[in-house]
Coordinates of C-alpha atoms and ligand atoms in Angstrom, one line a residue:
M1 CA 88.1 13.4 104.0
F2 CA 90.2 16.6 105.0
E3 CA 92.5 18.1 102.3
L4 CA 95.2 20.8 102.6
E5 CA 97.4 22.2 99.9
V6 CA 101.0 22.9 100.8
S7 CA 102.5 26.0 98.6
A8 CA 106.3 25.4 99.5
S9 CA 108.8 25.5 96.9
K10 CA 106.5 22.5 95.5
T11 CA 102.7 22.6 95.7
Y12 CA 101.4 19.5 96.9
K13 CA 98.5 18.2 98.5
I14 CA 98.0 16.4 102.0
T15 CA 94.8 14.1 102.3
I16 CA 93.8 13.1 105.8
E17 CA 90.8 10.4 105.8
K18 CA 89.8 7.0 107.8
G19 CA 89.2 3.5 106.4
F20 CA 91.5 1.8 104.0
S21 CA 88.7 1.2 101.1
L22 CA 90.1 4.5 98.8
F23 CA 93.8 3.5 99.3
S24 CA 94.7 3.0 96.1
E25 CA 92.8 5.8 94.7
R26 CA 94.4 8.6 97.0
V27 CA 98.1 7.4 96.6
L28 CA 98.6 5.9 93.0
P29 CA 97.8 9.1 90.7
Y30 CA 100.9 10.6 92.8
L31 CA 103.4 7.4 91.8
V32 CA 105.4 8.6 88.6
G33 CA 107.2 5.8 86.4
R34 CA 107.0 2.4 86.1
N35 CA 109.6 1.8 89.7
V36 CA 108.3 2.2 92.9
A37 CA 110.3 1.7 96.1
I38 CA 108.6 1.3 99.0
I39 CA 110.6 1.8 102.2
T40 CA 109.5 0.7 105.6
D41 CA 110.4 -0.8 108.7
D42 CA 110.1 -4.5 109.9
I43 CA 106.5 -3.6 112.1
V44 CA 105.1 -1.6 109.7
D45 CA 105.6 -4.0 106.9
K46 CA 104.5 -6.8 109.1
L47 CA 101.4 -5.0 109.9
F48 CA 100.5 -3.1 106.8
G49 CA 102.5 -4.4 103.8
G50 CA 100.0 -6.0 102.2
I51 CA 97.9 -3.1 101.5
L52 CA 100.4 -1.3 99.3
D53 CA 101.4 -4.5 97.8
G54 CA 97.9 -5.1 96.6
F55 CA 97.2 -2.1 94.8
L56 CA 100.6 -1.5 93.1
E57 CA 100.4 -4.7 90.8
N58 CA 100.9 -2.9 87.5
K59 CA 103.8 -1.2 89.1
R60 CA 107.6 -2.9 89.4
V61 CA 107.8 -2.5 93.2
V62 CA 111.1 -3.0 95.0
K63 CA 110.7 -3.1 98.9
I64 CA 113.1 -2.1 101.3
V65 CA 112.3 -2.7 105.0
L66 CA 114.7 -1.7 107.7
K67 CA 114.6 -2.4 111.1
H68 CA 112.2 -0.3 113.3
G69 CA 113.6 2.2 115.2
E70 CA 116.0 5.4 115.6
K71 CA 119.1 3.6 115.4
S72 CA 117.9 2.8 111.5
K73 CA 118.1 6.2 111.0
N74 CA 121.7 6.3 109.8
A75 CA 124.4 6.7 106.7
K76 CA 124.6 2.6 105.8
N77 CA 121.1 2.5 105.7
Y78 CA 121.0 5.4 103.7
L79 CA 123.6 4.0 101.4
H80 CA 121.8 0.8 101.1
I81 CA 118.6 2.3 100.0
I82 CA 120.5 4.4 97.1
N83 CA 122.3 1.6 96.2
A84 CA 119.3 -0.4 95.6
L85 CA 117.3 2.0 93.9
A86 CA 120.5 2.3 91.5
E87 CA 120.8 -1.3 91.2
N88 CA 117.4 -1.6 90.2
D89 CA 117.8 0.7 87.2
F90 CA 115.6 3.6 88.8
T91 CA 116.1 6.9 87.2
R92 CA 114.3 10.3 88.0
E93 CA 110.6 9.3 86.2
D94 CA 110.4 6.9 88.9
S95 CA 109.1 6.9 92.7
V96 CA 110.0 6.4 96.2
I97 CA 107.1 5.8 99.2
A98 CA 108.0 6.4 102.7
F99 CA 105.7 4.1 104.6
G100 CA 105.8 4.1 108.3
G101 CA 106.9 6.6 111.1
G102 CA 109.6 9.9 111.2
V103 CA 112.6 7.6 111.2
I104 CA 111.4 6.0 107.7
G105 CA 110.1 9.3 106.3
D106 CA 113.7 11.3 107.4
I107 CA 115.8 8.4 106.1
A108 CA 113.5 7.9 102.9
G109 CA 113.1 11.5 102.1
F110 CA 117.0 11.7 102.6
A111 CA 117.6 9.3 100.1
A112 CA 114.5 10.6 97.8
S113 CA 116.0 14.2 97.6
T114 CA 119.7 13.0 96.9
Y115 CA 119.1 10.0 94.7
M116 CA 119.9 11.5 91.1
R117 CA 119.6 15.0 92.6
G118 CA 115.7 14.2 93.5
I119 CA 113.0 11.6 92.7
T120 CA 109.2 11.7 93.3
L121 CA 108.4 11.0 97.0
V122 CA 105.4 10.0 98.7
A123 CA 104.7 10.0 102.3
V124 CA 102.6 7.3 104.0
P125 CA 103.2 8.1 107.7
T126 CA 101.9 5.9 110.3
T127 CA 102.4 7.2 113.5
L128 CA 100.4 10.0 115.2
L129 CA 104.0 12.2 115.2
S130 CA 104.8 11.7 111.7
M131 CA 101.2 12.7 110.6
V132 CA 101.1 15.7 112.7
D133 CA 104.7 17.0 112.6
S134 CA 107.7 15.0 110.4
S135 CA 105.5 14.0 106.9
V136 CA 104.9 17.5 106.4
G137 CA 107.4 20.5 105.8
G138 CA 110.2 18.8 103.9
K139 CA 112.9 18.4 106.4
T140 CA 114.8 15.1 105.8
A141 CA 117.6 13.8 107.8
I142 CA 119.9 10.9 109.0
D143 CA 121.8 10.9 112.3
L144 CA 125.3 10.9 112.6
K145 CA 127.8 9.6 115.4
A146 CA 128.3 13.3 116.9
G147 CA 124.2 13.6 116.7
K148 CA 120.8 13.3 115.7
N149 CA 119.7 14.8 112.4
L150 CA 123.0 16.5 111.5
C151 CA 122.8 15.2 107.9
G152 CA 119.7 15.9 105.5
T153 CA 117.7 18.3 103.3
F154 CA 114.9 20.3 102.3
Y155 CA 112.8 18.2 100.0
Q156 CA 109.2 18.5 99.7
P157 CA 107.1 15.4 99.1
S158 CA 104.8 15.2 95.9
A159 CA 101.8 13.9 98.1
V160 CA 101.2 13.2 101.8
Y161 CA 98.5 10.6 102.5
I162 CA 97.3 10.2 106.1
N163 CA 94.9 7.5 107.4
T164 CA 94.1 7.5 110.8
E165 CA 93.1 3.3 110.5
F166 CA 97.1 3.2 110.9
L167 CA 96.5 4.6 114.5
K168 CA 94.8 1.8 115.6
S169 CA 97.7 -0.8 116.0
L170 CA 100.3 1.9 117.5
P171 CA 101.3 1.6 120.9
K172 CA 99.9 3.8 123.9
K173 CA 103.6 5.1 124.3
E174 CA 103.9 5.9 120.7
I175 CA 100.2 8.0 120.6
K176 CA 101.7 10.0 123.9
N177 CA 105.0 10.7 122.0
G178 CA 102.5 12.2 118.8
L179 CA 100.7 14.1 121.6
G180 CA 103.4 16.0 123.1
E181 CA 103.3 17.7 119.2
V182 CA 99.5 18.3 119.4
V183 CA 99.7 19.9 122.7
K184 CA 102.9 22.1 121.3
Y185 CA 100.2 23.0 118.5
A186 CA 97.7 24.1 120.8
F187 CA 99.8 26.7 122.4
L188 CA 100.8 28.0 119.2
S189 CA 97.3 28.4 117.8
D190 CA 94.0 28.5 119.6
T191 CA 92.5 26.9 116.9
V192 CA 93.4 23.6 118.5
K193 CA 91.3 23.8 121.5
K194 CA 91.3 22.0 124.6
S195 CA 88.6 19.7 123.8
D196 CA 90.0 18.7 120.4
I197 CA 92.9 17.2 122.4
K198 CA 90.5 14.4 123.5
N199 CA 90.0 12.6 120.2
I200 CA 92.7 11.8 118.0
D201 CA 91.0 12.0 114.7
E202 CA 91.0 13.5 111.5
N203 CA 89.7 17.0 112.1
L204 CA 92.6 17.1 115.0
I205 CA 95.3 16.5 112.5
Y206 CA 93.7 18.6 109.9
K207 CA 93.9 21.2 112.6
C208 CA 97.3 20.8 114.0
L209 CA 98.9 20.3 110.1
K210 CA 97.1 23.5 109.0
I211 CA 99.0 25.4 111.7
K212 CA 102.0 23.8 110.3
R213 CA 101.6 24.4 106.6
D214 CA 100.7 28.0 107.4
I215 CA 104.3 28.3 109.1
V216 CA 106.1 26.3 106.3
N217 CA 104.2 28.1 103.4
E218 CA 105.6 31.7 104.8
D219 CA 109.1 30.4 105.6
E220 CA 110.4 27.1 104.4
K221 CA 113.8 26.8 105.3
E222 CA 113.2 28.1 108.9
S223 CA 115.0 31.4 108.3
G224 CA 112.2 33.3 110.6
V225 CA 109.1 32.2 111.7
R226 CA 109.4 28.0 111.0
A227 CA 111.5 28.7 114.2
L228 CA 108.0 29.0 116.0
L229 CA 107.6 25.4 115.3
N230 CA 110.2 25.0 118.0
L231 CA 108.1 25.6 120.7
G232 CA 109.4 23.8 124.0
H233 CA 112.1 22.1 121.9
T234 CA 115.2 24.3 123.5
V235 CA 114.6 22.8 127.0
G236 CA 112.9 19.6 125.6
H237 CA 115.9 18.4 123.4
A238 CA 118.1 19.2 126.5
I239 CA 115.9 16.9 128.5
E240 CA 115.9 14.2 126.1
K241 CA 119.7 14.2 125.6
L242 CA 119.9 14.1 129.3
S243 CA 117.9 11.4 129.4
G244 CA 120.2 9.6 127.3
Y245 CA 117.1 9.4 124.6
K246 CA 115.2 7.1 127.3
L247 CA 112.4 9.8 127.6
S248 CA 110.4 10.0 124.1
H249 CA 110.3 13.4 122.1
G250 CA 107.2 14.2 122.9
A251 CA 107.2 13.7 126.4
C252 CA 110.1 16.0 126.6
V253 CA 108.7 18.8 124.5
V254 CA 105.8 18.7 127.0
K255 CA 108.2 19.2 130.0
G256 CA 110.0 22.2 127.9
L257 CA 106.4 23.6 127.2
R258 CA 106.4 23.9 131.3
Y259 CA 109.9 26.1 131.3
S260 CA 108.4 27.9 128.4
I261 CA 105.4 29.1 130.5
E262 CA 107.8 29.8 133.1
V263 CA 110.3 31.6 131.0
S264 CA 107.5 33.6 129.2
K265 CA 105.9 35.1 132.7
R266 CA 109.1 36.4 133.3
L267 CA 109.9 37.7 130.0
F268 CA 106.4 39.3 129.6
D269 CA 105.6 39.7 133.3
L270 CA 102.7 37.6 132.4
D271 CA 99.4 38.0 134.8
G272 CA 98.5 34.8 137.1
K273 CA 95.2 34.0 134.9
T274 CA 97.1 33.8 131.9
V275 CA 99.9 31.5 133.0
N276 CA 97.0 29.6 134.9
K277 CA 95.4 29.1 131.2
M278 CA 98.7 27.4 130.2
Y279 CA 98.8 25.0 132.7
A280 CA 95.3 24.0 132.6
L281 CA 95.9 23.2 128.9
L282 CA 99.1 21.0 129.9
K283 CA 97.1 19.4 133.2
Y284 CA 94.1 19.0 130.6
A285 CA 96.2 16.9 128.4
K286 CA 97.3 14.7 131.5
C287 CA 101.1 16.0 130.9
D288 CA 103.8 14.5 133.4
L289 CA 105.8 17.6 134.2
S290 CA 108.2 16.0 136.3
V291 CA 112.1 16.6 135.5
N292 CA 114.9 14.8 137.3
F293 CA 117.6 17.4 135.9
S294 CA 118.9 20.7 137.4
V295 CA 118.9 23.7 135.6
D296 CA 122.6 23.6 135.4
E297 CA 122.6 20.2 133.6
I298 CA 119.8 21.5 131.4
A299 CA 122.0 24.7 130.4
E300 CA 124.6 22.8 129.8
Q301 CA 122.9 20.5 127.0
I302 CA 121.6 24.1 125.5
I303 CA 125.0 25.6 125.7
A304 CA 126.3 22.4 123.6
D305 CA 123.6 22.5 121.3
K306 CA 124.7 23.2 117.4
K307 CA 121.4 25.3 117.2
R308 CA 122.4 27.9 119.2
Q309 CA 123.3 30.9 117.8
G310 CA 126.5 32.2 119.4
D311 CA 125.9 33.2 122.8
S312 CA 122.4 33.1 122.6
V313 CA 119.2 31.1 121.6
K314 CA 116.5 31.7 119.6
F315 CA 113.9 30.9 122.5
V316 CA 109.9 30.5 121.6
A317 CA 108.2 32.1 124.1
I318 CA 104.6 32.7 124.7
K319 CA 102.6 35.5 125.5
D320 CA 99.2 34.1 125.8
V321 CA 98.1 30.8 124.3
G322 CA 97.9 31.2 120.6
K323 CA 100.5 33.9 121.0
P324 CA 103.8 32.8 120.4
E325 CA 107.0 35.0 119.6
I326 CA 110.5 34.2 118.8
V327 CA 112.8 35.7 121.2
K328 CA 116.7 36.1 121.1
I329 CA 118.0 35.5 124.6
H330 CA 121.6 35.6 126.0
L331 CA 122.4 31.9 127.7
S332 CA 123.3 33.4 130.7
K333 CA 119.8 35.2 131.1
L334 CA 118.2 31.9 130.0
K335 CA 119.9 30.4 132.9
E336 CA 119.1 33.3 135.3
M337 CA 115.3 32.7 134.3
L338 CA 115.4 29.1 134.9
N339 CA 117.1 29.2 138.2
D340 CA 114.8 31.7 139.4
Y341 CA 112.0 29.6 138.7
E342 CA 113.8 26.6 140.1
S343 CA 114.2 28.3 143.4
Ligands
LIG401 N1 111.6 15.9 109.4 C1 111.0 16.4 110.4 O1 110.0 17.6 110.3 C2 110.7 15.5 111.9 C3 109.8 16.1 113.0 C4 109.5 15.6 113.9 C5 110.3 14.2 114.2 N2 111.2 13.7 113.2 C6 111.7 12.5 113.4 O2 110.9 11.4 113.5 C7 111.7 10.3 114.0 C8 110.4 9.8 115.0 O3 109.4 9.2 114.4 P1 108.4 8.2 115.3 O4 108.0 8.7 116.4 O5 107.0 8.2 114.2 O6 109.2 7.5 115.2 P2 109.1 5.9 114.5 O7 109.6 5.9 113.3 O8 110.6 5.1 114.9 O9 108.0 4.9 115.0 C9 107.8 4.5 116.2 C10 107.7 3.0 116.4 O10 105.8 2.9 115.9 C11 106.6 1.8 114.7 N3 105.0 2.3 114.1 C12 105.0 2.6 112.9 N4 103.8 2.7 112.7 C13 103.0 1.9 113.2 C14 101.4 1.7 113.5 N5 100.6 2.2 112.5 N6 101.3 0.6 114.3 C15 102.4 0.1 115.3 N7 103.6 0.3 115.1 C16 103.7 1.3 114.1 C17 107.2 1.9 114.2 O11 108.0 0.5 113.3 C18 108.4 2.4 115.4 O12 108.9 1.0 116.2 C19 113.0 10.9 114.7 O13 113.7 10.5 114.1 C20 112.7 12.1 114.9 O14 113.9 13.2 114.4 C21 111.6 14.3 112.2
LIG402 ZN1 109.1 17.8 118.1

């Protein structure tokens, strides 16, 4: 069993373990009040619903099951959740469990953060991506018609309980999706070694989350270093959008990492050995680096991104494996460097 403590606006514990035998012991202590809302999706409910039902006998349980998939992370479902809490007389002294992947984590977190201005939230992530990324750090969100994650809050959970047993039923595609973020961590810090990536286990998840925890502790609301977590994401997001979200987020992050290497090479005049080491990491993780979009198309998407700052972007560059740096780059300069790479 591994434990980590996050000290942001709230201090809370992340537990990472294998096997369900101590599930109730781990989760029950964090559930305050008599009422508990389990927010989940249909796939997770079918596979694992029984686990929670079993140990919540002494609570009044309200289960809210959304259809699986990103489309469910919408305002209608958000209203459905908070109305269900109100209709079932939930007070600020009751609890919500976000039981599922990042979609559930984001919408349940947003609902918990806004219902009566904040109700206890316990996160039980069930996908690799939600374990190594979205369940920790306190970002909550729903999607709007104009774009993904446009409405949300920063709201830390009271506890995060990670159990690798959930990964056994996760489709390969979803494992690969989470691996994109794992590879990103391996670029951010040399504590995640190349060989660690081979075994998706508690130790690897712990190492990834330790990196995220340290960054979140320093900068919860992303006014500074938290932007480091966006490594590979500037171009990655652009490719994800260009694909009409057919390519998974993680797959696009690794493609984005390739551009991070190339931009960094030009920014810092990196030597061949360093660049080769970075590519070796991507190769080792069996990343598909192919991109079917032109630099012009990618640049256009980056310009349209609401996260850009005027004519510039905060680009996360890498001086070496484990040495990232946030650099403000003018969009025209970024486009020039990407073009230079393509030609
Ligand atoms: N808040 C943050 O900091 C943050 C960070 C990264 C991503 N996100 C968000 O996370 C979401 C993506 O999360 P995701 O990749 O977990 O997607 P997801 O929640 O849609 O889960 C992927 C699929 O796996 C299924 N599933 C979940 N657990 C399973 C299990 N144990 N076995 C079998 N199937 C299972 C789900 O039903 C779903 O169909 C996006 O909406 C993204 O915006 C948020
Ligand atoms: Zn990401």
